[in-house]
Structures are given as structure tokens and as C-alpha cells.
Amino acid sequence: MAAQTDRSALSDHYDIVIVGAGPVGLMLSTCLARWGYKIKHIDNRAEPTPTGRADGIQPRSLDLLRNMGLKSAIMAHQPARVYEVAFWDPPKNGKGIVRTGTWASCPSFIDARYPFTTLLHQGLIERVFIADLKKNAVEVQRPWTITGFTSNEKEDSEYPVTVQIEHVDGTASEKIKAKYLFGGEGGKSFVRDQLKIGVTHKDPIAHVWGVMDGVVNTDFPDIKMKCTIHSEHGSIMVIPREDNMVRLYIQIASSTDADWHPRKTATAEEVQASAKKIFAPYTIEWERLEWFSVYPIGQGISDKYTLDHRVFLGGDACHTHSPKAGQGMNTAFLDAQNLAWKIHAVESGFARRSLLETYEPERKDVAETLLSFDNKYAKLFSQRPPPASTVAAASASATAATSTAGQEENEFIKTFKESCAFTSGYGVFYKANALNWSAAHPAQSHVVHPASTKLVPGRLFMNADVTRVVDANTAHLEQEVPLNGAFRLFVFAGKPSVTAQALRDLASGMARKGSFYTAYTRPDIESVSHHERHNPHSHFFTVCSIFAAKRSSIEISRDLPALLARYRDNVYADDRHAVSAHAKMGLDEERGAVVVVRPDGYTGFVVALAEGSATVDALNQYFGSFCTKKLGEAQSLL
Amino acid sequence: MAAQTDRSALSDHYDIVIVGAGPVGLMLSTCLARWGYKIKHIDNRAEPTPTGRADGIQPRSLDLLRNMGLKSAIMAHQPARVYEVAFWDPPKNGKGIVRTGTWASCPSFIDARYPFTTLLHQGLIERVFIADLKKNAVEVQRPWTITGFTSNEKEDSEYPVTVQIEHVDGTASEKIKAKYLFGGEGGKSFVRDQLKIGVTHKDPIAHVWGVMDGVVNTDFPDIKMKCTIHSEHGSIMVIPREDNMVRLYIQIASSTDADWHPRKTATAEEVQASAKKIFAPYTIEWERLEWFSVYPIGQGISDKYTLDHRVFLGGDACHTHSPKAGQGMNTAFLDAQNLAWKIHAVESGFARRSLLETYEPERKDVAETLLSFDNKYAKLFSQRPPPASTVAAASASATAATSTAGQEENEFIKTFKESCAFTSGYGVFYKANALNWSAAHPAQSHVVHPASTKLVPGRLFMNADVTRVVDANTAHLEQEVPLNGAFRLFVFAGKPSVTAQALRDLASGMARKGSFYTAYTRPDIESVSHHERHNPHSHFFTVCSIFAAKRSSIEISRDLPALLARYRDNVYADDRHAVSAHAKMGLDEERGAVVVVRPDGYTGFVVALAEGSATVDALNQYFGSFCTKKLGEAQSLL
């Protein structure tokens, strides 16, 4: 938190007011609470989601939850895991449905750490966050709602936002001063409406969907898989759930129907009757109905995510779309994570306020990609299957080993395959800016972005297995630094005999006064415990060193200069696979490289590990492009 | 529980009285509580272990905890994981210590699912069991102790054991009738003493050990590894622990010392001073001392584990030894698990009472192997390192890639390596008896124990990765059946096109009246839910079918007869690795085989999957050798 404030202790002054305790609000709140911010978090529901709503955690989101130490609490609920998607269509000749193919939900080319979708009731997921918030003394105030707000930085540069909130029954109200306001209230966002931010509907076609959670008795063989079923009686999507449950999505109406009405509805019994027809010749009976809902969905995207970089929107308040690809909660998580660390970087004095201007373009671009994908996908899902005549005859050339019917893939399956990378979350990327290096970035020199590297700024850092030197444990390198708000410096140190001088130069350059590293030293550096693993010198950097050598050959105190050796628990041997992590990322196995990874796990910058000052100079240029201090000028040693 | 009793509801009648709530008592109690037994469990301590004591969970024990669904609760405490052991000795020339080699704690040839030792404070482990017991309404009665007992089957064939217990302060007492009494009170067992069962000391040499848990500040590079350090100042064993702790074992005295006295002791300060000398030239300082204890250990083994198969002993009451190899708690777990399922099999009417006679020979044999191993290992550990002259010169022929000093391995390292399989728990095996088939077993025919099989009756069933057919999830086959007290029938079904008739014959043979399978049908079979995964027909059998085929090619309802298809969630494709599970276990990839695995995970019996009745005939013979009913005679269909 900003050190200059003396109003932080006032009971009506908060760092941030968060409206809405769904996935986006809870993720934001949880991150900021861990980093010590004072939070007013409200939700207009009396309790967390009791049934229904979102349920799909995509592979990249599971990585994030693990990075926050929350994965095991999620997995303790024994969620369903979707590894494959099955496609069912009418048979070429005859009635009913047949399986026409299956496809890995997250194929191996994506290289996900957890190549499956995790299915769990949103309420259980919310409770994992709420339990974590409690550890940091943050409680969601319920059922409270926002009734008004203003934002004026000229009047109050420190706490420019004033927020009125009240109990939903009107019996109590509060007026709060805050540095930020976040609207994570879902599609019907009061904050967005007050800001008069419009919503653009990418696809003019709207749909009415029915969704039903329950326990069934069926002889349909793929009831524990994700399925898309097209039949002459309509289409259904099947999603397995925890506790023997299954979710069915069924399209009830489309604005292209002759009798279209957005209020068109259906009873649970009608949807069940429809489902029975679609599943035929298989039988399906409901033993228990947990949740049923009918709702119209238009594809919409908020025109802005913020007006003044004090009041922000995220999650469903910014983007609505069909539930088909299980993206809603996941996009919400990543909106919040993206904003959280940027607010932290600015408020803690590390980054210039303009860093916040990267939130909207980075996340709005992802939402736009999502909507155009969803548009294509939802249309294909809801359309009648192509007539038999257009389906090519069985072809021995089909490369898809899992295509059971041997038919040529139809458009739907093709779209699905192409989109796996995106839906897994691994395909999400951010365009060039100060954080994501490009040829237009101020950091330019002969050591910057070695030609061989396969790491792409703006894309996720790659997953890699390594051996931790101090305890010989197998480690997942991409997970070794927790979501602590710090930039991650991965020093790929190549061969110790080759890089010794370059490592010494790197360390002494980092230790130099005015370097990116020393410019943001912890004020309490003298009293930091020797057990502190990730932030011994600075809250803004965690360093990991990886040698392309056998673990048993590495002596940390001999092979690393003291500054790097201080991170002794973050020193690794790249000796686990025939293809090393160095090689996988296209980094020189002898000479190494330094990779800067953003606090949210995206690659920011890659620089060769060179003797002399070039490597640190480049790092100073990179961080200097968004940090508050002028870096790399003062040359005197610490 | 036996159905014939009408005294089970009496408040002073219990199925079993368990004395001692350490690892052995808690494991027994937890298993039996889950299977519905009425338990009186007492412990003379006012609360679970607060500090110190055992801390090592070996790979096989972690498998067992996972099989009980308790692994994640253990792992939530973030225990240390030991993958490697480092050996430190005096250098050839000069003073101090140098690392002379490292070795995987559980090398890959063992094929462990979790190839590491998990280190966690015993009290935290106990609490995981206690929390599970609570779910089954069993509470450990504390601080209560046993004051006397009698056992007389002639007087009372149903509840032959009478037990007197009282509060440790003597303010209350109870007299209980029970079917069984279990003494798991540790080395000083009241139950063992009352039974006048002697303890044989395999090794006449006794030792006094000091053990110290604490947080240290040191520059010793392997403080997060398991180390054995020999120096001219004495020997230490280093064990990393959760929460930055480390445990040091130091030998204070041996009965071979000139001034030997079993009461010899040392203060924490003396041990720390000793440790500092041994660690030199590295420094070590204590920031916190959590636990310190000095205790004499004699190697002892109880002459009997039971006299009448009503009063049993297990854990430290049966075997004491040095703490060096981290075996105490693990052997205790397996004692209890072995006894638990056998009591259950007998009391539920499945097995003849004589099954209980296998407990002592199976577990005592393991304890004897442990003691002779420990004997050799502890001696080597405590002896001074060999003089430099006897250490062969560095040898390029050393095959151990991790041997850093290139020296020829000394006796200690050799013993260690040879013993990895045993200490991991994977090397433990049981000798031939009714459960563990051999050439002397009554089950004999041309289909029994195919020559190619690599499965060995009495040894653990092998680990294998397969794909679950219904949901395409990756599954660890050996873990797919939880510890539910049932025998596990793994039907390796080879190629569907080849085995179709054999599978039909197997299913119809199993369904025949008087088969091992139908002889023990659930009384409530008509009302069993279709969601019941593991015990739809019988509480004593769970069936898994594994095809040597791609998942996408398998249709459960087409490829399996109804009886086997009923276990639809336990049908797998053996398609995950180039070497299939069939091949790994030496089973015919076309024709398959049936493997019977005991409820505790040990292979019992292997039989070819043949057309006709030979396979079921062999299974009837196998189970008939210890079951209560005559099997396989009646030939009429169900």
C-alpha cells in the first residue's frame, strides 16, 4: 500500500470497493487481501451461490488456482474431470443418435499441466475463495448493494472514489472513500450502467437456453463425458459433474425462429421430455433435479472496461456469451488476476499509474476473441446437423485415431479442434505493450530476444519439469513462484562452466545502485529471515536459477554468485527429460538466457545471458519502460 | 458384523477393544469403523502426540493412505519429501566432511507410484485418522488405560474377551465384553506382558539415541535432504521435516562402549555441541528446538502376536528397532491393515476363523526381515567410517551416476541400496498360504498361474496406468478399488474379439449358484442403487475389467457380459503406454487373465482367462480354501 497515506486507518477509507462476490470479485479480493490491501467487498445475495451457475474450470485456470495454493481445496470436492468430448449425431441411415467421434478436451499439443476441464458447482468454488479471504480478515458484506458512486481525482488524488452502499432491505447504508471501485456484478452491472458504458452485441442473434443439473439413470454410454448431441429433435450438451450429477444444456429458442420471443420459456418437465427424445434410442430418467433455469443470452461486450482507471469492470459485466465452451468463470478469473497485480504494482510504488491502462486492451481483446469463437461455436452447436448426403463416406485417411465412425470431420468438429487451445486458456495471449516485449519496445540491443527462443512475450511461460537442487524434489518450474505479485526472473544458467562469468556479471549488475533490482529493495531487507524463500531482497522480484546440468553436479554456493545463491530453494537442475527445459523454450543449453515472467505467468521479456553489462542493461530498459524510477543510470556499486 | 448376535446393542458389548491410539491402533480403528464395527478405543495419553516421535511415511504407506482417501489430508500439511539420500564422510585427506555420494531414496527399479518418503510429525498424521474416525462416530477415550483382561471362548463363544479399563487417575472404570482385544500400546505393552509373551532380542547390542527436532540456520548444503554423516566426531542422520524443521538422530552410546550404561543420557546442549563438531566445516545454529529426547533402543521382536486369535498385538508392541530406516510407523500401519480386513472377513461370515491364523506368520516374518535389515544398517551407521587406506581410489567404472566422489561404494552404501525395495514397503512380501497361491495350494489346474505372469502371489499387485472407459480419465489401476474390505478381481480381458466367449463363460460361471461370487451375494441386492460402483452384488468382491484395446474402440455394453458390465465405472482401456499393463504384468495381451488381489493390495492368485468353466473352477478352488461355504458344487443356474 502507498506509504504516503495517513487516512488508511479511517474506518470509512478503503483501498478498494468490490461489488459482487462471484468468481471475478472473489479472485480480485483474494489477491489483494493477500497483498495487504483494505477491502470493502459487498454482494447483494444473502449467501454464496447455492446451486447451478458456472461449473467449468479450464486447464489454465487450474494452474492459476494451484499457483494460489487453492487447487487442493477445489479437488477435495472430487469434481468431475473431462478429458474427452464425444460428438453424437443422427446415423447416416436410420433414426436415433450414434457417436461420430471423440476428441481430447485439451489435446497434447497444448502441453497443459492438467489436460482436463474440472467440473464443480460454482458455490463450492466461491466458498474456497471465501475461506481464504477469512484468513486475511476480509468478509463479504451481504446482502448489500451499491446505490451510487463518484470518481474525481482532482478533488482527492488519493481516495478519488466515493461509493454509497446499502443493505438490500434499505435498513442501513454506508458512504465510503476508496482508491478504486470494481464492478463485478455480472451482466446487469449497476456500475457499468452508471458509467453509461454501452454493450456491443457482436452477434445480433439471441438464444434462450435451458440448463438442468441433476442425477439421472440412463444407458447412454457417454453420460460421464462432455458430449454434444445433435438429433432431429434438437441439440443438447452434456457436462458431467461432481456427486454423480450431470448438467444438460438445451437450446429452447433462437431469435432466428419464426415464433421467437426472448421471454420464451419451458418447464423442467418440457425440457426433460425434449431430452428424452434427443437421447433416444437411449433412455434417461431423472432421480433428482438439483437446478433448472431458462435464460436468454445475447452475446455482448462492454465498450469500455474503465473510464478513468479508478473505476473498473470485469467478468460478466464486460462480456456475456453462450455457456457452451465453459469460458465465463475462467475469463472472469483472468480479468481479476490481470487487474489485481497491476493495482498492486501501482499502489506499492513499483509501476507508473499508466500500467493500469494495459488492463482494458489486454482483457478486452481476449473477450473479443472469445465472443467470435463463441459465435461460431454456438451457431454450429445449435444448427441442425448436415444431411447425410453432405457427409462424406467413411475415409481410411482420417488421421483422428479417435474418430469412431471414420467420417470426414464436419465443420462443428473442426471448429472445436481449432479452438481447444483457446478454451483451455493456454491459447490466450496479450498483444505487445510495455509489459510484453516486441520490436517496438524501448528495450533494444543485441542481447534482447535471442532468435532461437520459442517463448513469445504476451504468451504463457512454458511448463517445464526440473529438479530442485536443495532437496532433489521434482518441481514444476512454472509453479515454483506463487502468485505473490512479484515479477519472476528465470535465470536459465546453461552450463556452469560456461556461464560463470556471465552469472557474476548479472549478479553484480543487479546489485548495482539504480538497477531495476536494487531500486526496489525491501525497506526491511536487513531483518528478513533466512527462511524467506521468494522475496529476500525485494517484494517485486523472485529469482529462480536453472542449470542445464545434473543435480548432483551442482553446488549452489560454488556455482552461483551470492545474490542468486540467496534464492537457494529456487535453484534447479534441468535434468529431468531428454528434451531439457532450456531446449523446450529454445534457450541456449550452454550459454543460457534470462526470462522475465509477469506476476500473472505470462512471458514478458527474454534476454541472452551475456558477459558484461548488456543483460542487466536490457533488463533495466525493460523495467524502466513502466517502473516509477529511472533505472540503470547510477553506476556506483552498492 | 455377525448377524447372529443379539448382544451388539448392549452398551458394554463391543466388537473390539483397541488399546493405544498411535499409528497401529488408529489404522485398525479407522478400517473397522468404516466397515461398521463397534469399537472401544482407549489411549492413556490426554491428547494425540504433541511433538516428536515417528515422522516417515514410506512410498507403500502413502499408497495405502491414498487407497483410504487420506493422502490429501496428509499432503495438506506440506510435508517434506525425501527423494534422495546423501552420504557424507571424512575426506580422503584432511578434516571435516565431504559428500561421497547420493542415491535415490526409492530408485526407479522399485516402480513406486510416489518414489519419495513423506516426512510429517506423527501428531498431524494421528489427527488425520482421528478426524476420519469422528465421521464414523468413534472417539478415542482418553486418558484411559487397560488394567486387566481375560479371554475364554468356551465360556462365551461370541464375546469371549472381558476387558477392564480405567481412567488414568483411577476415578472411573469400565468392564467390557468384546469379540477381540488389540494391544497397540507400543514397546511397553501391558497386553503382551499379561499374555506372558516374551520378546526376543535379535541383536544383543543396545544403543542410546538422541533425537532433536528444530529449525536451524546452517550452510550445510544438504540440510533439506536425508543424509547420513560419518565424521571423526561421531555420526548423525539428517531428516528434513515440514515447516523448515529438521530432525537429527545422533547415537549417544552403544552397549559395546567401555562405559556403556543404558541410562546414559545427554542434554540438548551436549547433542548440539556434538552436532556442531560433526557438521564442521559447515556451521549449524538452532533457531528453535521443538523436541529433544534421549532413549535406549534394543532390537526386539515379540515371540507371538496372539495366543488365541482373539487377543492380538501389533506395531511397536511386536517389534522395536532403531529409527534409522523410518520403518516403525509404516510397519505398524501394515500390521493393522493386515489384521483389519481379516477380522472383517471372519466376522462378516465370508472367511473361516482360521484366516486369522495368517496374521502372525505374515506380519512376524516382515518384522524379522526388518530387524535383520535394521541390525545390519544400524551397525554400519554407528560404526566409524573405514580408514582412507581401505577406501579404493576413484574409479571411472562406478556405474552410480550420482556418486560424486567416484569412490567405490562402501559397505554402508551397498546395504542401503540393497534395502531400498524393502524400506519403500514395495519389497515386503508374504509367504505362501491359503491367500497367497503356491504350488502347494489346493487350487491347481492347467489354467492356474500362467507361466508368463510376472505377478507373484504374496507380493503387491503392480502399479499400472490405464484409461477409464466411461469418462476417459487416466486411472491408476492399483488405486481404483478403495480399501473396502473386498477382494479385487482384475479381469484382464485382452482383445475383445478374442476373449468374448471366455468373458461370457466367466460371467456365467460367476453367476452360477454356489460359485464364490454368488455364495456371498449381498442380502439387499435387489435394492442396491445403480450408482453403487464397487459392491453392486457382493460386499466381498469388486470387479475391474481391463481391455488391451484403445478406449474409443470399447463399448461396455457390447464387449462385456452384463455381470461384468454392471461395474461400468471399473472398465478400463490398457492404452496409455507402449508397454501395456497386460505386458508389464506378464499377462497375455490377446487372451488376458484374471488376477485376484487381496483386500490389502497383495496379489493372491492368477488364473488364465479360458473358455469353458476352468477359470471359475480355479477361482472356486482358491476362495474355497478359506471361505466359509463349499464352493462350485451346485451347477444350476441362478
mmCIF file of C-alpha atoms in Angstrom, chain B residues 83-267:
data_model
loop_
_atom_site.group_PDB
_atom_site.id
_atom_site.type_symbol
_atom_site.label_atom_id
_atom_site.label_comp_id
_atom_site.label_asym_id
_atom_site.label_seq_id
_atom_site.Cartn_x
_atom_site.Cartn_y
_atom_site.Cartn_z
ATOM 1 C CA TYR B 83 13.774 -38.199 -2.968
ATOM 2 C CA GLU B 84 17.465 -38.682 -2.337
ATOM 3 C CA VAL B 85 19.812 -39.669 0.421
ATOM 4 C CA ALA B 86 23.255 -38.086 0.623
ATOM 5 C CA PHE B 87 26.252 -39.764 2.198
ATOM 6 C CA TRP B 88 28.841 -37.614 3.914
ATOM 7 C CA ASP B 89 32.187 -38.917 5.136
ATOM 8 C CA PRO B 90 35.576 -37.579 6.107
ATOM 9 C CA PRO B 91 37.605 -36.632 3.050
ATOM 10 C CA LYS B 92 40.408 -38.931 1.989
ATOM 11 C CA ASN B 93 42.934 -36.352 3.070
ATOM 12 C CA GLY B 94 42.157 -33.658 5.542
ATOM 13 C CA LYS B 95 39.486 -32.863 8.078
ATOM 14 C CA GLY B 96 35.759 -32.230 8.098
ATOM 15 C CA ILE B 97 33.210 -33.948 5.885
ATOM 16 C CA VAL B 98 32.556 -34.252 2.151
ATOM 17 C CA ARG B 99 29.660 -35.666 0.222
ATOM 18 C CA THR B 100 30.751 -39.062 -1.072
ATOM 19 C CA GLY B 101 27.587 -39.929 -2.945
ATOM 20 C CA THR B 102 23.861 -39.621 -3.268
ATOM 21 C CA TRP B 103 21.285 -42.233 -4.028
ATOM 22 C CA ALA B 104 17.614 -42.133 -4.856
ATOM 23 C CA SER B 105 15.611 -42.868 -1.737
ATOM 24 C CA CYS B 106 13.262 -45.007 -3.828
ATOM 25 C CA PRO B 107 15.048 -45.802 -7.118
ATOM 26 C CA SER B 108 13.061 -46.232 -10.304
ATOM 27 C CA PHE B 109 13.521 -50.024 -10.371
ATOM 28 C CA ILE B 110 11.085 -50.178 -7.472
ATOM 29 C CA ASP B 111 8.381 -48.676 -9.700
ATOM 30 C CA ALA B 112 6.721 -46.854 -6.800
ATOM 31 C CA ARG B 113 3.781 -44.600 -7.575
ATOM 32 C CA TYR B 114 5.250 -41.980 -5.209
ATOM 33 C CA PRO B 115 9.016 -42.512 -5.180
ATOM 34 C CA PHE B 116 9.741 -40.465 -2.054
ATOM 35 C CA THR B 117 9.453 -40.585 1.705
ATOM 36 C CA THR B 118 6.934 -38.168 3.186
ATOM 37 C CA LEU B 119 8.054 -36.552 6.428
ATOM 38 C CA LEU B 120 5.436 -35.246 8.788
ATOM 39 C CA HIS B 121 5.019 -35.018 12.523
ATOM 40 C CA GLN B 122 3.238 -38.072 13.924
ATOM 41 C CA GLY B 123 0.707 -35.940 15.757
ATOM 42 C CA LEU B 124 -0.545 -34.453 12.483
ATOM 43 C CA ILE B 125 -0.827 -37.931 10.993
ATOM 44 C CA GLU B 126 -2.746 -39.178 14.033
ATOM 45 C CA ARG B 127 -5.169 -36.273 13.718
ATOM 46 C CA VAL B 128 -5.987 -37.255 10.133
ATOM 47 C CA PHE B 129 -7.123 -40.661 11.395
ATOM 48 C CA ILE B 130 -8.925 -39.173 14.372
ATOM 49 C CA ALA B 131 -10.888 -36.849 12.069
ATOM 50 C CA ASP B 132 -11.861 -39.832 9.926
ATOM 51 C CA LEU B 133 -12.916 -41.834 12.981
ATOM 52 C CA LYS B 134 -15.171 -38.985 14.035
ATOM 53 C CA LYS B 135 -17.095 -39.323 10.772
ATOM 54 C CA ASN B 136 -17.938 -42.842 11.904
ATOM 55 C CA ALA B 137 -18.771 -41.709 15.443
ATOM 56 C CA VAL B 138 -15.711 -43.326 17.032
ATOM 57 C CA GLU B 139 -13.894 -41.220 19.594
ATOM 58 C CA VAL B 140 -10.715 -42.257 21.383
ATOM 59 C CA GLN B 141 -11.426 -42.398 25.120
ATOM 60 C CA ARG B 142 -8.592 -40.523 26.889
ATOM 61 C CA PRO B 143 -6.703 -40.755 29.157
ATOM 62 C CA TRP B 144 -7.820 -44.308 29.858
ATOM 63 C CA THR B 145 -5.765 -47.397 30.363
ATOM 64 C CA ILE B 146 -6.250 -51.145 30.444
ATOM 65 C CA THR B 147 -5.961 -52.834 33.834
ATOM 66 C CA GLY B 148 -6.837 -56.411 33.037
ATOM 67 C CA PHE B 149 -8.466 -58.811 30.616
ATOM 68 C CA THR B 150 -9.451 -62.443 30.129
ATOM 69 C CA SER B 151 -10.291 -64.415 27.044
ATOM 70 C CA ASN B 152 -12.345 -67.573 27.164
ATOM 71 C CA GLU B 153 -14.065 -68.831 24.047
ATOM 72 C CA LYS B 154 -15.549 -71.822 25.850
ATOM 73 C CA GLU B 155 -17.457 -69.635 28.281
ATOM 74 C CA ASP B 156 -18.660 -67.189 25.670
ATOM 75 C CA SER B 157 -18.104 -68.081 22.059
ATOM 76 C CA GLU B 158 -19.407 -64.765 20.763
ATOM 77 C CA TYR B 159 -17.863 -62.238 23.161
ATOM 78 C CA PRO B 160 -15.053 -64.264 24.693
ATOM 79 C CA VAL B 161 -12.936 -61.311 25.798
ATOM 80 C CA THR B 162 -13.559 -59.381 29.013
ATOM 81 C CA VAL B 163 -11.584 -56.184 29.441
ATOM 82 C CA GLN B 164 -11.179 -53.886 32.433
ATOM 83 C CA ILE B 165 -10.251 -50.310 31.655
ATOM 84 C CA GLU B 166 -9.957 -47.280 33.862
ATOM 85 C CA HIS B 167 -9.262 -43.580 33.781
ATOM 86 C CA VAL B 168 -5.546 -42.994 34.413
ATOM 87 C CA ASP B 169 -6.338 -41.099 37.607
ATOM 88 C CA GLY B 170 -8.411 -44.025 38.828
ATOM 89 C CA THR B 171 -11.647 -42.050 39.109
ATOM 90 C CA ALA B 172 -13.664 -44.243 36.759
ATOM 91 C CA SER B 173 -13.583 -47.732 35.375
ATOM 92 C CA GLU B 174 -15.476 -49.924 32.931
ATOM 93 C CA LYS B 175 -15.780 -53.622 32.310
ATOM 94 C CA ILE B 176 -16.350 -54.554 28.692
ATOM 95 C CA LYS B 177 -17.266 -57.694 26.771
ATOM 96 C CA ALA B 178 -15.671 -57.886 23.349
ATOM 97 C CA LYS B 179 -15.054 -60.203 20.441
ATOM 98 C CA TYR B 180 -11.445 -59.029 20.131
ATOM 99 C CA LEU B 181 -8.820 -57.134 22.058
ATOM 100 C CA PHE B 182 -5.943 -55.404 20.318
ATOM 101 C CA GLY B 183 -2.795 -54.234 22.079
ATOM 102 C CA GLY B 184 -1.171 -51.400 20.170
ATOM 103 C CA GLU B 185 0.366 -49.694 23.153
ATOM 104 C CA GLY B 186 3.963 -49.542 21.967
ATOM 105 C CA GLY B 187 7.091 -51.221 23.252
ATOM 106 C CA LYS B 188 5.907 -51.437 26.856
ATOM 107 C CA SER B 189 2.764 -53.411 26.126
ATOM 108 C CA PHE B 190 0.558 -54.312 29.058
ATOM 109 C CA VAL B 191 -1.369 -56.751 26.903
ATOM 110 C CA ARG B 192 1.810 -58.504 25.792
ATOM 111 C CA ASP B 193 3.099 -58.669 29.364
ATOM 112 C CA GLN B 194 -0.176 -60.099 30.687
ATOM 113 C CA LEU B 195 -0.081 -62.760 27.984
ATOM 114 C CA LYS B 196 3.475 -63.519 29.163
ATOM 115 C CA ILE B 197 4.667 -63.294 25.583
ATOM 116 C CA GLY B 198 8.406 -62.883 25.544
ATOM 117 C CA VAL B 199 10.499 -60.533 23.453
ATOM 118 C CA THR B 200 13.477 -61.918 21.615
ATOM 119 C CA HIS B 201 16.408 -59.590 21.118
ATOM 120 C CA LYS B 202 17.855 -60.400 17.756
ATOM 121 C CA ASP B 203 20.872 -58.203 18.250
ATOM 122 C CA PRO B 204 22.263 -58.242 21.765
ATOM 123 C CA ILE B 205 23.723 -54.785 21.231
ATOM 124 C CA ALA B 206 21.621 -51.896 22.531
ATOM 125 C CA HIS B 207 22.013 -48.264 21.673
ATOM 126 C CA VAL B 208 21.112 -44.943 23.202
ATOM 127 C CA TRP B 209 19.865 -42.433 20.686
ATOM 128 C CA GLY B 210 19.319 -38.718 20.844
ATOM 129 C CA VAL B 211 16.750 -37.201 18.551
ATOM 130 C CA MET B 212 16.216 -33.499 18.062
ATOM 131 C CA ASP B 213 13.583 -31.645 16.024
ATOM 132 C CA GLY B 214 14.129 -27.985 15.365
ATOM 133 C CA VAL B 215 14.677 -25.123 12.982
ATOM 134 C CA VAL B 216 18.285 -24.424 12.146
ATOM 135 C CA ASN B 217 20.416 -21.888 10.342
ATOM 136 C CA THR B 218 23.197 -23.672 8.512
ATOM 137 C CA ASP B 219 25.325 -23.512 5.410
ATOM 138 C CA PHE B 220 25.354 -27.309 5.157
ATOM 139 C CA PRO B 221 24.087 -27.715 1.595
ATOM 140 C CA ASP B 222 22.077 -30.914 2.087
ATOM 141 C CA ILE B 223 20.003 -29.838 5.089
ATOM 142 C CA LYS B 224 16.814 -30.445 3.045
ATOM 143 C CA MET B 225 17.894 -33.966 2.085
ATOM 144 C CA LYS B 226 18.098 -37.143 4.092
ATOM 145 C CA CYS B 227 21.789 -37.515 4.982
ATOM 146 C CA THR B 228 23.941 -39.902 6.866
ATOM 147 C CA ILE B 229 27.022 -38.137 8.118
ATOM 148 C CA HIS B 230 30.003 -40.016 9.436
ATOM 149 C CA SER B 231 32.817 -37.989 10.912
ATOM 150 C CA GLU B 232 35.680 -38.495 13.244
ATOM 151 C CA HIS B 233 33.490 -36.857 15.895
ATOM 152 C CA GLY B 234 30.599 -39.270 15.530
ATOM 153 C CA SER B 235 27.633 -39.931 13.265
ATOM 154 C CA ILE B 236 24.387 -38.104 12.570
ATOM 155 C CA MET B 237 21.364 -38.761 10.465
ATOM 156 C CA VAL B 238 19.591 -35.719 8.996
ATOM 157 C CA ILE B 239 15.885 -35.871 8.146
ATOM 158 C CA PRO B 240 14.119 -32.820 6.679
ATOM 159 C CA ARG B 241 10.669 -32.021 8.045
ATOM 160 C CA GLU B 242 7.667 -29.832 7.385
ATOM 161 C CA ASP B 243 7.773 -26.131 8.360
ATOM 162 C CA ASN B 244 11.503 -25.704 7.752
ATOM 163 C CA MET B 245 12.273 -28.165 10.506
ATOM 164 C CA VAL B 246 14.984 -30.736 10.528
ATOM 165 C CA ARG B 247 15.359 -33.852 12.633
ATOM 166 C CA LEU B 248 18.776 -35.025 13.726
ATOM 167 C CA TYR B 249 19.420 -38.505 15.035
ATOM 168 C CA ILE B 250 22.646 -38.891 16.919
ATOM 169 C CA GLN B 251 23.950 -42.009 18.582
ATOM 170 C CA ILE B 252 24.930 -41.268 22.134
ATOM 171 C CA ALA B 253 26.049 -44.663 23.366
ATOM 172 C CA SER B 254 26.261 -48.293 22.394
ATOM 173 C CA SER B 255 26.362 -51.362 24.610
ATOM 174 C CA THR B 256 29.722 -52.085 23.003
ATOM 175 C CA ASP B 257 31.168 -48.929 24.587
ATOM 176 C CA ALA B 258 33.550 -49.437 27.509
ATOM 177 C CA ASP B 259 31.475 -47.148 29.724
ATOM 178 C CA TRP B 260 28.075 -48.414 28.468
ATOM 179 C CA HIS B 261 25.029 -47.753 30.545
ATOM 180 C CA PRO B 262 21.504 -47.987 29.137
ATOM 181 C CA ARG B 263 20.528 -44.929 31.210
ATOM 182 C CA LYS B 264 23.293 -42.884 29.667
ATOM 183 C CA THR B 265 21.908 -39.587 28.619
ATOM 184 C CA ALA B 266 22.840 -36.213 27.183
ATOM 185 C CA THR B 267 21.364 -32.746 27.291
#
